[in-house]
XYZ file of C-alpha atoms in Angstrom:
609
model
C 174.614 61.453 333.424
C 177.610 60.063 332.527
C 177.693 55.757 331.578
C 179.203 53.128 329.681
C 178.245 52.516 326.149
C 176.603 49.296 325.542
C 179.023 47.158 323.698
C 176.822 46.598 320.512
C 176.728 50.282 320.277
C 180.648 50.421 320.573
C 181.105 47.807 317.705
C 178.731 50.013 315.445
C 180.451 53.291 316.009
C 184.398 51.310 315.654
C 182.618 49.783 312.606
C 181.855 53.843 311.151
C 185.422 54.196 311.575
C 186.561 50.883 309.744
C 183.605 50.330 307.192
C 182.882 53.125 304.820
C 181.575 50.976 302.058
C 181.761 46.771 300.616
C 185.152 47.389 300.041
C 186.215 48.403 303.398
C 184.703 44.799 304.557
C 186.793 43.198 301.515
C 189.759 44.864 302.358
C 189.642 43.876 305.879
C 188.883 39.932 304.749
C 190.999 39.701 302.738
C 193.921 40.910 304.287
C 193.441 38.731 307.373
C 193.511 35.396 304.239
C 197.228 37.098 303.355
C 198.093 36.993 307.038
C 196.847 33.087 307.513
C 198.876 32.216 304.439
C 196.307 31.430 301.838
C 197.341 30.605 298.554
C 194.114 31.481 296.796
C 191.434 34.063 297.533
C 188.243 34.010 295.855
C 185.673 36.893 296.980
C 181.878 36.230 295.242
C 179.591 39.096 295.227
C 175.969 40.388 295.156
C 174.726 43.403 294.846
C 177.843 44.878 294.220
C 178.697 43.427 297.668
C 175.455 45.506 299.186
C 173.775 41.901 299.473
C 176.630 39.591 300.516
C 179.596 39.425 300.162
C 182.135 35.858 300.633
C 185.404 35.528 301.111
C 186.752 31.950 300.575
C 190.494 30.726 301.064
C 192.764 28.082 301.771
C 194.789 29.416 304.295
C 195.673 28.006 308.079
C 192.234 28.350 309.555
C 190.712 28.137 312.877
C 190.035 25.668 315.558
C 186.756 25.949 317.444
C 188.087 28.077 320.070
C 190.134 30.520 318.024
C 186.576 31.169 315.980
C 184.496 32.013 318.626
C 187.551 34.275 319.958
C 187.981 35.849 316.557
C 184.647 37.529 316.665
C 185.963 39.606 319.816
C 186.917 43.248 319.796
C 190.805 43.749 319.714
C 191.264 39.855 319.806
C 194.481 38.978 317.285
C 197.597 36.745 316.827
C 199.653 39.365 315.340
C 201.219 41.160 318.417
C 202.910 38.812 319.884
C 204.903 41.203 321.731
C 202.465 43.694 322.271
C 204.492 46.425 320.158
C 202.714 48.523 317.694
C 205.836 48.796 315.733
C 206.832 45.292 315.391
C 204.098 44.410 312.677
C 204.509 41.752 310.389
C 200.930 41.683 309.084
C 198.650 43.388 307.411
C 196.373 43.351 310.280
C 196.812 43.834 314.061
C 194.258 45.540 315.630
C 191.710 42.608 315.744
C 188.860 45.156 314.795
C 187.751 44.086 311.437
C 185.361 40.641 312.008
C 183.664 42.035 315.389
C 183.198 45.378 313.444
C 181.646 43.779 310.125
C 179.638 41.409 312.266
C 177.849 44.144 314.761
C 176.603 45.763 311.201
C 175.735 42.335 309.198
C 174.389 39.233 309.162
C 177.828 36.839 309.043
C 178.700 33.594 308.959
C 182.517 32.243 309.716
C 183.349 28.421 308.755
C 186.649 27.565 309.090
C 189.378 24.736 309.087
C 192.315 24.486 311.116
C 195.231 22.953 308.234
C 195.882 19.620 309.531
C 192.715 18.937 311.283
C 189.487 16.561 310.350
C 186.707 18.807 311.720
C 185.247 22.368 310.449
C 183.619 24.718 312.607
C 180.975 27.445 311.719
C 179.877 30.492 314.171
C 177.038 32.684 313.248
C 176.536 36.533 314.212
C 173.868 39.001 313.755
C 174.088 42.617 314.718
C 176.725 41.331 316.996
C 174.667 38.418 318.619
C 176.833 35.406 318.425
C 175.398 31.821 317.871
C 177.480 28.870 319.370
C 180.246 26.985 317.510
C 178.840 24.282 315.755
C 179.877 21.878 313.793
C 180.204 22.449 309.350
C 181.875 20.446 306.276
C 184.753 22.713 304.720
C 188.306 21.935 303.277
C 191.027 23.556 304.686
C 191.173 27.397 304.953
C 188.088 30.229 306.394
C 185.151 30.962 304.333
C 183.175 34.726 305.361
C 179.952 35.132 304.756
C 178.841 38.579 304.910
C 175.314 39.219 304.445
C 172.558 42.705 304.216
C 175.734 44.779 305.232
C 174.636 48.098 306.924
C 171.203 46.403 307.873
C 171.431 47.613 311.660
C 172.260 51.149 310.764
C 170.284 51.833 307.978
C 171.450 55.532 307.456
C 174.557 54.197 306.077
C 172.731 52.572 303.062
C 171.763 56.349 301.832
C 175.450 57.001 301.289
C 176.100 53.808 299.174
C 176.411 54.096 295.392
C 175.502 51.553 292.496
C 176.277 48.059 292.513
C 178.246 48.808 289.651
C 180.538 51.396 291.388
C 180.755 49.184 294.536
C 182.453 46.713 292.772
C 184.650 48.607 290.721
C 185.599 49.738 294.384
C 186.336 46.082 295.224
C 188.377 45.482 292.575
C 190.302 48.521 292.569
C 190.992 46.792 296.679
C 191.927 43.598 295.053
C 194.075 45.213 292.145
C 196.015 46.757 295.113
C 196.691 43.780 297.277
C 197.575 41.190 294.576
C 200.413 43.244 293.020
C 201.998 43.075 296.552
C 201.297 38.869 296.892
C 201.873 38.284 293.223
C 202.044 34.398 294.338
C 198.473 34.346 295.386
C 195.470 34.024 292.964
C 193.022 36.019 293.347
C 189.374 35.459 291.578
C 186.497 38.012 291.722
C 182.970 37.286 290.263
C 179.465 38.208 291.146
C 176.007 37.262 289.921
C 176.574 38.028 286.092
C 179.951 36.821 285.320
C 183.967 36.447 286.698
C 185.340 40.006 286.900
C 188.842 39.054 287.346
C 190.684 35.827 288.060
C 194.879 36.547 288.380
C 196.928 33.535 288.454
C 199.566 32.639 290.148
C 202.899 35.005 288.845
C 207.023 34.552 290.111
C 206.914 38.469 290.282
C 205.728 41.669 291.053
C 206.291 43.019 287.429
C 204.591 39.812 285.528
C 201.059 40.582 288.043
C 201.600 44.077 287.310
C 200.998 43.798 283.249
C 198.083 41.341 284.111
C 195.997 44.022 286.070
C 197.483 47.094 283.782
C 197.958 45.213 280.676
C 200.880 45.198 278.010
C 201.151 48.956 277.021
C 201.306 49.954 280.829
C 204.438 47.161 281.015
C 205.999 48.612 277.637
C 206.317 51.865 278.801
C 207.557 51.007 282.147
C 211.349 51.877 283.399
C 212.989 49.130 286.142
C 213.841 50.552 289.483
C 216.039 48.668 292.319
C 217.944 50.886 294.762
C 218.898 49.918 298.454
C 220.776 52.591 300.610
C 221.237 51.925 304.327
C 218.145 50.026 305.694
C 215.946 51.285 302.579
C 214.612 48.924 299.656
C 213.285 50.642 296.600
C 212.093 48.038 293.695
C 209.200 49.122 291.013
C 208.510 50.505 287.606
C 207.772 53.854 287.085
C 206.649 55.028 283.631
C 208.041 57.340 280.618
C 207.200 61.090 281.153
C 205.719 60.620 278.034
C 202.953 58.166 279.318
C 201.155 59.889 281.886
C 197.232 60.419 283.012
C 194.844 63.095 284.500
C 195.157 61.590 287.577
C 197.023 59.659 289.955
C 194.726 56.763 290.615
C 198.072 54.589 288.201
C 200.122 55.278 291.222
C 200.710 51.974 293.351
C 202.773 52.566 296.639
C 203.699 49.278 298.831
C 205.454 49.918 302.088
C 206.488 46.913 303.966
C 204.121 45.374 301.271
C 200.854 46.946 302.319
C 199.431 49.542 300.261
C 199.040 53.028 301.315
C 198.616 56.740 300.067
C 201.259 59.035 301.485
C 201.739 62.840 301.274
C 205.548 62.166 301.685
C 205.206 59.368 298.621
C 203.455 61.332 296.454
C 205.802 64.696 296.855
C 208.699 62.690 295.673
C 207.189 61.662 292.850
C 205.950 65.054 291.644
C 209.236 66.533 292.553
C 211.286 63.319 290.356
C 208.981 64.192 287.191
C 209.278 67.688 287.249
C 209.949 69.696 284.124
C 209.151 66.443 282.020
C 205.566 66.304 282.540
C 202.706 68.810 282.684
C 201.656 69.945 285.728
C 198.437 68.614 285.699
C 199.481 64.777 284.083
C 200.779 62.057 286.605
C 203.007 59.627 285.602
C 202.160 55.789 285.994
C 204.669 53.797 289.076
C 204.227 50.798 291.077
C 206.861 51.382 293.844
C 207.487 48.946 296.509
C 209.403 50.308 299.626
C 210.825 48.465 302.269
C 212.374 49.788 305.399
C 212.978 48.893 309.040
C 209.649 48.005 310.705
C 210.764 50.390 313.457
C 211.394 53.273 311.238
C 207.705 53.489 310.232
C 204.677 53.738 312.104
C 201.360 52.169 310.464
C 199.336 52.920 313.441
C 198.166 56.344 311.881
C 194.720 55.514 310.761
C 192.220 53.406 311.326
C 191.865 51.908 307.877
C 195.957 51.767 307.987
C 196.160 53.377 304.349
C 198.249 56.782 305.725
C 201.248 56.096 307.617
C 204.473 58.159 309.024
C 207.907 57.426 308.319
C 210.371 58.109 311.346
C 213.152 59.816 308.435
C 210.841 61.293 305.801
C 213.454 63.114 303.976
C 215.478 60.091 303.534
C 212.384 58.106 301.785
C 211.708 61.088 299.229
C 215.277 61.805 298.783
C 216.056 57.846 297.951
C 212.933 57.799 295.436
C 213.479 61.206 293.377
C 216.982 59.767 292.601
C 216.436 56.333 291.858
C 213.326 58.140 289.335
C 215.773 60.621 287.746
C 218.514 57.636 287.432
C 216.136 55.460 285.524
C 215.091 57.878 283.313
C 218.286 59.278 282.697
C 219.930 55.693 281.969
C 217.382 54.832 279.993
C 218.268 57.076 276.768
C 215.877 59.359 274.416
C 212.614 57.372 274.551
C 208.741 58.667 274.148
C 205.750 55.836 275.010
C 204.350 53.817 272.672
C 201.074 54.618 273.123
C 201.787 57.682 271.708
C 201.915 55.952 267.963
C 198.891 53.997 268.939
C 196.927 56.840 269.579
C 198.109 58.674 266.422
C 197.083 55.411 264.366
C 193.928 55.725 265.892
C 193.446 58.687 264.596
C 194.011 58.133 261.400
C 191.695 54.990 261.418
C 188.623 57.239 262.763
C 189.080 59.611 260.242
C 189.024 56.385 257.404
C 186.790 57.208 254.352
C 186.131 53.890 253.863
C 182.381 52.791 254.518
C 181.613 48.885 255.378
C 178.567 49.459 252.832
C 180.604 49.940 249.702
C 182.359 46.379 249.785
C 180.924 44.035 247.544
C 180.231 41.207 249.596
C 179.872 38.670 246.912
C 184.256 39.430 246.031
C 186.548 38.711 248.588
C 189.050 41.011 249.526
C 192.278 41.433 251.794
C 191.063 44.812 253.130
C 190.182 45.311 256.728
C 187.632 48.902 255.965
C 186.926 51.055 259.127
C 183.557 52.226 260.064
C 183.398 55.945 259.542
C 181.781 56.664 263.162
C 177.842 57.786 262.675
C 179.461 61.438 264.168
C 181.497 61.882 261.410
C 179.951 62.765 257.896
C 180.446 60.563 254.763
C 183.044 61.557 251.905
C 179.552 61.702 249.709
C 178.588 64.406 252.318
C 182.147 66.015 252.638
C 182.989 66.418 249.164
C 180.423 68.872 248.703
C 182.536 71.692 250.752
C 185.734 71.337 248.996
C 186.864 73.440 246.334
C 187.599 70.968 243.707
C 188.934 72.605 240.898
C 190.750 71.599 237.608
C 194.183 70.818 237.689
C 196.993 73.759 236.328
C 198.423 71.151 233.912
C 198.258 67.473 232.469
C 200.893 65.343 231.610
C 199.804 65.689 228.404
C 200.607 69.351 228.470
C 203.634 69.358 229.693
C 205.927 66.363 229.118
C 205.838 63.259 226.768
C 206.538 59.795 227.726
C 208.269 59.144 224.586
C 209.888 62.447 223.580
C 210.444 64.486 226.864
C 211.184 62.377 229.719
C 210.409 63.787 233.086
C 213.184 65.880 234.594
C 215.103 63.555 236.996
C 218.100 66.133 238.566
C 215.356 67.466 241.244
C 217.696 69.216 243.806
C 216.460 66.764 246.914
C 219.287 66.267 249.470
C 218.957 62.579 250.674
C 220.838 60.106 252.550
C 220.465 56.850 251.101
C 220.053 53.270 252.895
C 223.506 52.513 250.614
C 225.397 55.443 251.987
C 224.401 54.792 255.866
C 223.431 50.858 256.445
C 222.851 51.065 260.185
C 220.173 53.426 260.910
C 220.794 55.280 264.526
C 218.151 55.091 267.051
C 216.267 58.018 265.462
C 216.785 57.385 262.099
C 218.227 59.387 259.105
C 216.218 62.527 258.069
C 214.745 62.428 255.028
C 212.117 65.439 254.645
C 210.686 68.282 256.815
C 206.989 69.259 256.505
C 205.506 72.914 257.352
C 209.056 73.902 257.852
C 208.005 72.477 261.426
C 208.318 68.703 261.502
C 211.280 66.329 260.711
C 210.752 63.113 259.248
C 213.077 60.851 259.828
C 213.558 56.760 258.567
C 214.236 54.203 260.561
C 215.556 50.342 260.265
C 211.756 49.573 261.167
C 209.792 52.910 260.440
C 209.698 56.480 260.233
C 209.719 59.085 263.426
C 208.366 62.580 263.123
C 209.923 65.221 265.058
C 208.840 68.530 266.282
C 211.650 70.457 265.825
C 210.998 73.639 268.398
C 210.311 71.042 271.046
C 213.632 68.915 270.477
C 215.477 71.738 270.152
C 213.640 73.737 273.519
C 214.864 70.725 275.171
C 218.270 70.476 274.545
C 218.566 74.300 274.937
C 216.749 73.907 278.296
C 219.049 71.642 279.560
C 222.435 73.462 278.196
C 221.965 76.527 280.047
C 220.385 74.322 283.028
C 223.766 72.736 283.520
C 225.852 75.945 282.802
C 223.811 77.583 285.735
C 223.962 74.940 288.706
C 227.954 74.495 287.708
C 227.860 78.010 287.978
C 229.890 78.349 284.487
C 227.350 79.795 282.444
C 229.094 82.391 279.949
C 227.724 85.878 279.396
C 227.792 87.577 275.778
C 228.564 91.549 276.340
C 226.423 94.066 274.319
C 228.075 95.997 272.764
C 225.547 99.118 273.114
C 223.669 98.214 276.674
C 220.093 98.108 275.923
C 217.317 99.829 278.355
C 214.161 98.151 278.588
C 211.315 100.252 280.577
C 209.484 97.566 282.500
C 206.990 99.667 285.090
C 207.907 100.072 288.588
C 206.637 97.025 290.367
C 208.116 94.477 287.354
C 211.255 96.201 287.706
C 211.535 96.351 291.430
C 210.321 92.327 291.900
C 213.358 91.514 288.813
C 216.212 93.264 290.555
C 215.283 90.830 293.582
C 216.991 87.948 291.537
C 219.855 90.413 290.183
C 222.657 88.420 291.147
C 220.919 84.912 291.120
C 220.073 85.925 287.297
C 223.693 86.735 286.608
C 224.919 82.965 287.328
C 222.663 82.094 283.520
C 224.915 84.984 282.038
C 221.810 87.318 282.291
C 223.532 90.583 283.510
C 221.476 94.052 284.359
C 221.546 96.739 286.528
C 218.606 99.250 287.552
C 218.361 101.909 285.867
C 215.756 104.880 287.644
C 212.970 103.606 288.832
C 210.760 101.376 285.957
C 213.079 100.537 283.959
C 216.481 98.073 283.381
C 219.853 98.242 281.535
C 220.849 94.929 280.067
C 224.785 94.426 279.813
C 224.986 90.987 278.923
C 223.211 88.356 278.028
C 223.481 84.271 278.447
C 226.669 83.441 275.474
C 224.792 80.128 274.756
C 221.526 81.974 273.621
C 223.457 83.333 270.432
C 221.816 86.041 268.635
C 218.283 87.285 269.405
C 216.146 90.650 271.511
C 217.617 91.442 274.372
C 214.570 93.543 274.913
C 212.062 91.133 274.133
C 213.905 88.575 276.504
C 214.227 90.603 279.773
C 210.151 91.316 279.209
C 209.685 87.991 279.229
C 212.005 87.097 282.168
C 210.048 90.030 284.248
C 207.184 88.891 283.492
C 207.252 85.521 284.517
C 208.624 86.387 288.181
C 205.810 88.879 288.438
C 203.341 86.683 287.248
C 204.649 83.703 289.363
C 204.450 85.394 292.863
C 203.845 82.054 295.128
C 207.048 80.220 293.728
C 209.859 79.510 295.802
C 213.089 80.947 294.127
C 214.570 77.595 292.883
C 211.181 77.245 290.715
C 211.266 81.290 289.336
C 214.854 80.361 288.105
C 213.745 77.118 286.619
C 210.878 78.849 284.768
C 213.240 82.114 283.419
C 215.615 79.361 282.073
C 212.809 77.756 280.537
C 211.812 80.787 278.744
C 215.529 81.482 277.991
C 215.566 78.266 275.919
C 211.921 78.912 274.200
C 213.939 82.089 272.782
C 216.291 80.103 271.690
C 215.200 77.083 270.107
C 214.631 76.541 266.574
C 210.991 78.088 265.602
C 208.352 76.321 264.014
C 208.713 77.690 260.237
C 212.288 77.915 260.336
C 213.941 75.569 257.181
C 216.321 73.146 257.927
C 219.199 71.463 255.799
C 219.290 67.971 255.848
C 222.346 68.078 257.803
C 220.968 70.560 260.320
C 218.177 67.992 260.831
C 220.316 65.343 261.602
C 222.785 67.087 263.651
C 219.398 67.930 265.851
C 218.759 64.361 265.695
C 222.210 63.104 267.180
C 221.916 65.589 269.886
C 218.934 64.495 271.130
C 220.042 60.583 271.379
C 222.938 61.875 273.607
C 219.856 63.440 276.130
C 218.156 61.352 277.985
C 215.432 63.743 278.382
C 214.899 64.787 274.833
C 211.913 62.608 274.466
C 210.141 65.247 276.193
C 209.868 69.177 276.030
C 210.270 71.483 278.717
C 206.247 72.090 278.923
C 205.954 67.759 279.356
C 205.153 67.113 275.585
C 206.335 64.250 273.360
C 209.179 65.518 271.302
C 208.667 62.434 268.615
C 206.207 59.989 267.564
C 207.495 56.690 266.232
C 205.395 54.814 263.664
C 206.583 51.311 263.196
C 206.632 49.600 259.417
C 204.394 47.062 259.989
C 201.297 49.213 261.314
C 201.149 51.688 258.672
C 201.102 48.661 256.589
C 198.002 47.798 258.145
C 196.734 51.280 257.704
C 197.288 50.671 254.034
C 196.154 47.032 254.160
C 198.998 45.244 253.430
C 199.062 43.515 256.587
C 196.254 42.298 258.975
């Protein structure tokens, strides 16, 4: 038989769609306190928001009528024109009170700015009380109390207070970086979880919720092209995460999660971060409120751009242009995390200070993981030295040899120190050392170089200039039939790196030339590796197979770990890398460097505090 739904029942299933959790109900509150103007928004908690929740602010408020309209389905102020695509709010639908209330216990008090009276309405379960009278200052407090109580089943799928606020907050975290002017407090039972004051701009609120290191590492972006307004920070390839939950996108200054948003980004950081690490952005993006539709969902965090390709296209070049302007640069968390390291691994016990002297030492706890150096010492093979001075030299009638064959670069030679120093050493015939006005910077020297390499023959290809060297005795490599027929697929696109081969039967290939920028090394060896990574990469599109054989084209280049360097060698690297942009990195995503400043290995060594 078919019949009309009772209308509680319709404001409990509209509420399944809205309200997933306390934070959907936050969400919703709050944004309606942006959309009245407030100035401060204070949201108190219990129960991670499972008991009650309030939302107080000091924005325009109600008048008696407009607060017993409010609790309405579909009743708003934000369509004046009734056009779905002229929004200026962050909410339009009028859905969000009527739906919290027909699952709750609410109350609504509110003061219209200007007037002398307050006015409170109760609802339970969607039974509305009359408007009564209450004592309020200006703005709308929202009561929200025993949410899910009318639908029970709900309650099964909520998790622990704990994670229901860090849900909140995460909502909050969100919305104030997009009304930087606004402060926002959060507290519940136990203490004040957040309070953000007031900030000028979007990058200030930013390093309050993400902190100092997050604003360090940061690169500016402001584009505008046609109608489209690009302004945000995106981070160093070098400072990335596991996941993407550091990735803030603001459109029209609501934020949302967008397949078309997050493509561009993957696409701008590609080959300078793994594929598994995102990179940390706050990206605001404003376009023509006709040119995007936020209608899409009901919570209103997926929406559709009418020119797609335009969006991604604007934001993968403004992302390559700031890190490209920006010069060789790696994070600086990266030298934190190294001194951290060495801190942990500290010998030093708190128990083995004499408490009764005074000392300008800062010891670090040996974690209760990690064995003592009593405990260590055991396993090593201490042994007695080959020689003693005594053995070997005399202070007063054989001075110690002083003509030791070290090629250095003295402060007095070179005052002003380039921006990665002077070498100076090179350890495990791997890593460079190199000093700076400030510090010291080790260098990987494969990576640098597999960089630089990378992006040589990268730029030789797409200008479609890329030199070939001609063997002089064509070398036949015998790769198996299906390598060999999947490689001569990419025959000619192979030839614009230099690479140049023909078939030759059926399994196997004869190389004629090879890239002129690779210099000397197995042209065997490198068409096995080419084939194998087109075989082994069968889902690629071609434009990522090519980017991967030139990638493994440099790696056969580069200088290898083990390989000894001259001094000069080591600083010719060094100059080559300031003049790329994306040397900080290595082809796999990798820090090339790591930059210790003076002044914290002086606190390793406790010279500083």
């Amino acid at each position: 038989m078919l019949r009309i739904l009772p209308s509680s029942l319709i404001n409990r299933i509209a509420a399944g769609e809205v309200l997933e959790r306390p934070s959907s109900a936050v969400k919703e509150l709050v944004e309606n306190a942006l959309d009245a103007n407030a100035t401060r928004i204070e949201v108190i908690l219990a129960d991670g928001g499972k008991a009650s929740l309030t939302v107080i602010d000091n924005g325009d408020g109600m008048t008696a009528d407009e607060l017993a309209l409010c609790t309405e389905r579909h009743a708003t102020s934000k369509l004046p024109n009734d056009d779905l695509f002229d929004i200026d709010f962050l909410g339009f639908r009028g859905e969000a009170i009527p739906s919290i209330a027909s699952v709750s216990r609410m109350t609504i008090a509110s003061r219209k700015r200007g007037s002398d009276t307050a006015w409170q309405i109760h609802i339970s379960a969607g039974e509305k009380s009359e408007v009564e009278p209450s004592v309020l200052s200006c703005g709308t407090k929202i009561e929200v109390k025993d949410l899910f109580f009318s639908i029970p089943a709900r309650l099964k799928f909520l998790k622990s207070s704990i994670a229901e606020t860090s849900a909140i907050k995460e909502i909050i975290d969100r919305l104030s970086m997009a009304y930087p002017k606004v402060e926002f407090i959060l507290s519940d039972e136990k203490k004040e979880r957040l309070h953000y004051t007031p900030c000028d701009n979007f990058f200030s609120r930013v390093c309050q919720i993400l902190g100092d290191t997050f604003g360090e590492n940061m690169l500016p972006i402001s584009v505008q092209q046609s109608d489209i307004k690009i302004i945000g920070s995106v981070s160093l390839p070098t400072l990335n995460c596991a996941t993407s939950a550091e990735q803030f996108f603001f459109v029209n200054r609501r934020p949302v999660r967008d397949k078309v948003l997050l493509g561009a980004i993957k696409a701008a950081y590609r080959e300078l971060i793994p594929s598994d690490r995102f990179p940390a952005l706050v990206l605001f993006i404003d376009v023509p409120k006709l040119d995007v539709d936020m209608n899409v969902h009901p919570t209103k965090a997926e929406i559709r751009f009418r020119n797609p390709s335009e969006v991604r296209g604007i934001i993968i070049s403004a992302i390559k242009q700031a890190i490209l302007s920006n010069g060789c640069k790696t994070s600086s968390s990266l030298s934190e995390e190294t001194l951290s390291i060495a801190k942990t691994d500290s010998i030093f016990q708190k128990n083995t200070v004499d408490e009764n002297k005074t000392s300008s030492f800062h010891y670090v706890n040996t974690p209760k993981s990690y064995p003592t150096f009593e405990q260590k010492k055991s396993s090593y093979n201490f042994q007695k030295p080959l020689f003693t001075p005594s053995e070997t030299y005399s202070a007063k009638t054989e001075p110690v040899p002083t003509n030791y064959a070290f090629d250095t670069i003295t402060e007095t030679e070179s005052p002003d120190f380039p921006p990665l120093g002077l070498a100076k050493a090179q350890l495990h015939e791997t890593y460079i050392v190199s000093q700076t006005a400030d510090g010291i910077i080790i260098i990987d020297q494969h990576a640098a170089h597999e960089r630089l390499t990378y992006e040589k023959i990268h730029a030789a290809l797409f200008s479609g200039q890329a030199d070939s060297q001609y063997l002089l005795m064509p070398e036949t490599v015998e790769l198996g039939e299906e390598q060999t027929s999947e490689l001569l697929k990419y025959q000619s696109e192979l030839a614009k790196t230099g690479l140049i081969f023909d078939g030759f039967g059926n399994d196997a290939i004869i190389v004629r030339a090879i890239p002129a920028i690779l210099g000397k090394l197995d042209p065997k060896q490198l068409i096995t590796d080419i084939a194998q990574t087109i075989f082994e990469q069968q889902t690629l599109d071609l434009s990522e197979k090519i980017k991967n054989v030139v990638a493994r084209m440099a790696c056969h280049n580069s200088v290898r770990a083990g390989k000894k360097l001259s001094i000069d060698e080591m600083n010719a690297l060094l100059r080559s890398m300031e003049q790329d942009a994306l040397a900080g990195q290595c082809i796999h995503g990798r820090p090339t460097y790591i930059e210790l400043k003076l002044k914290d290995i002086e606190k390793l060594f406790g010279r500083r505090e």
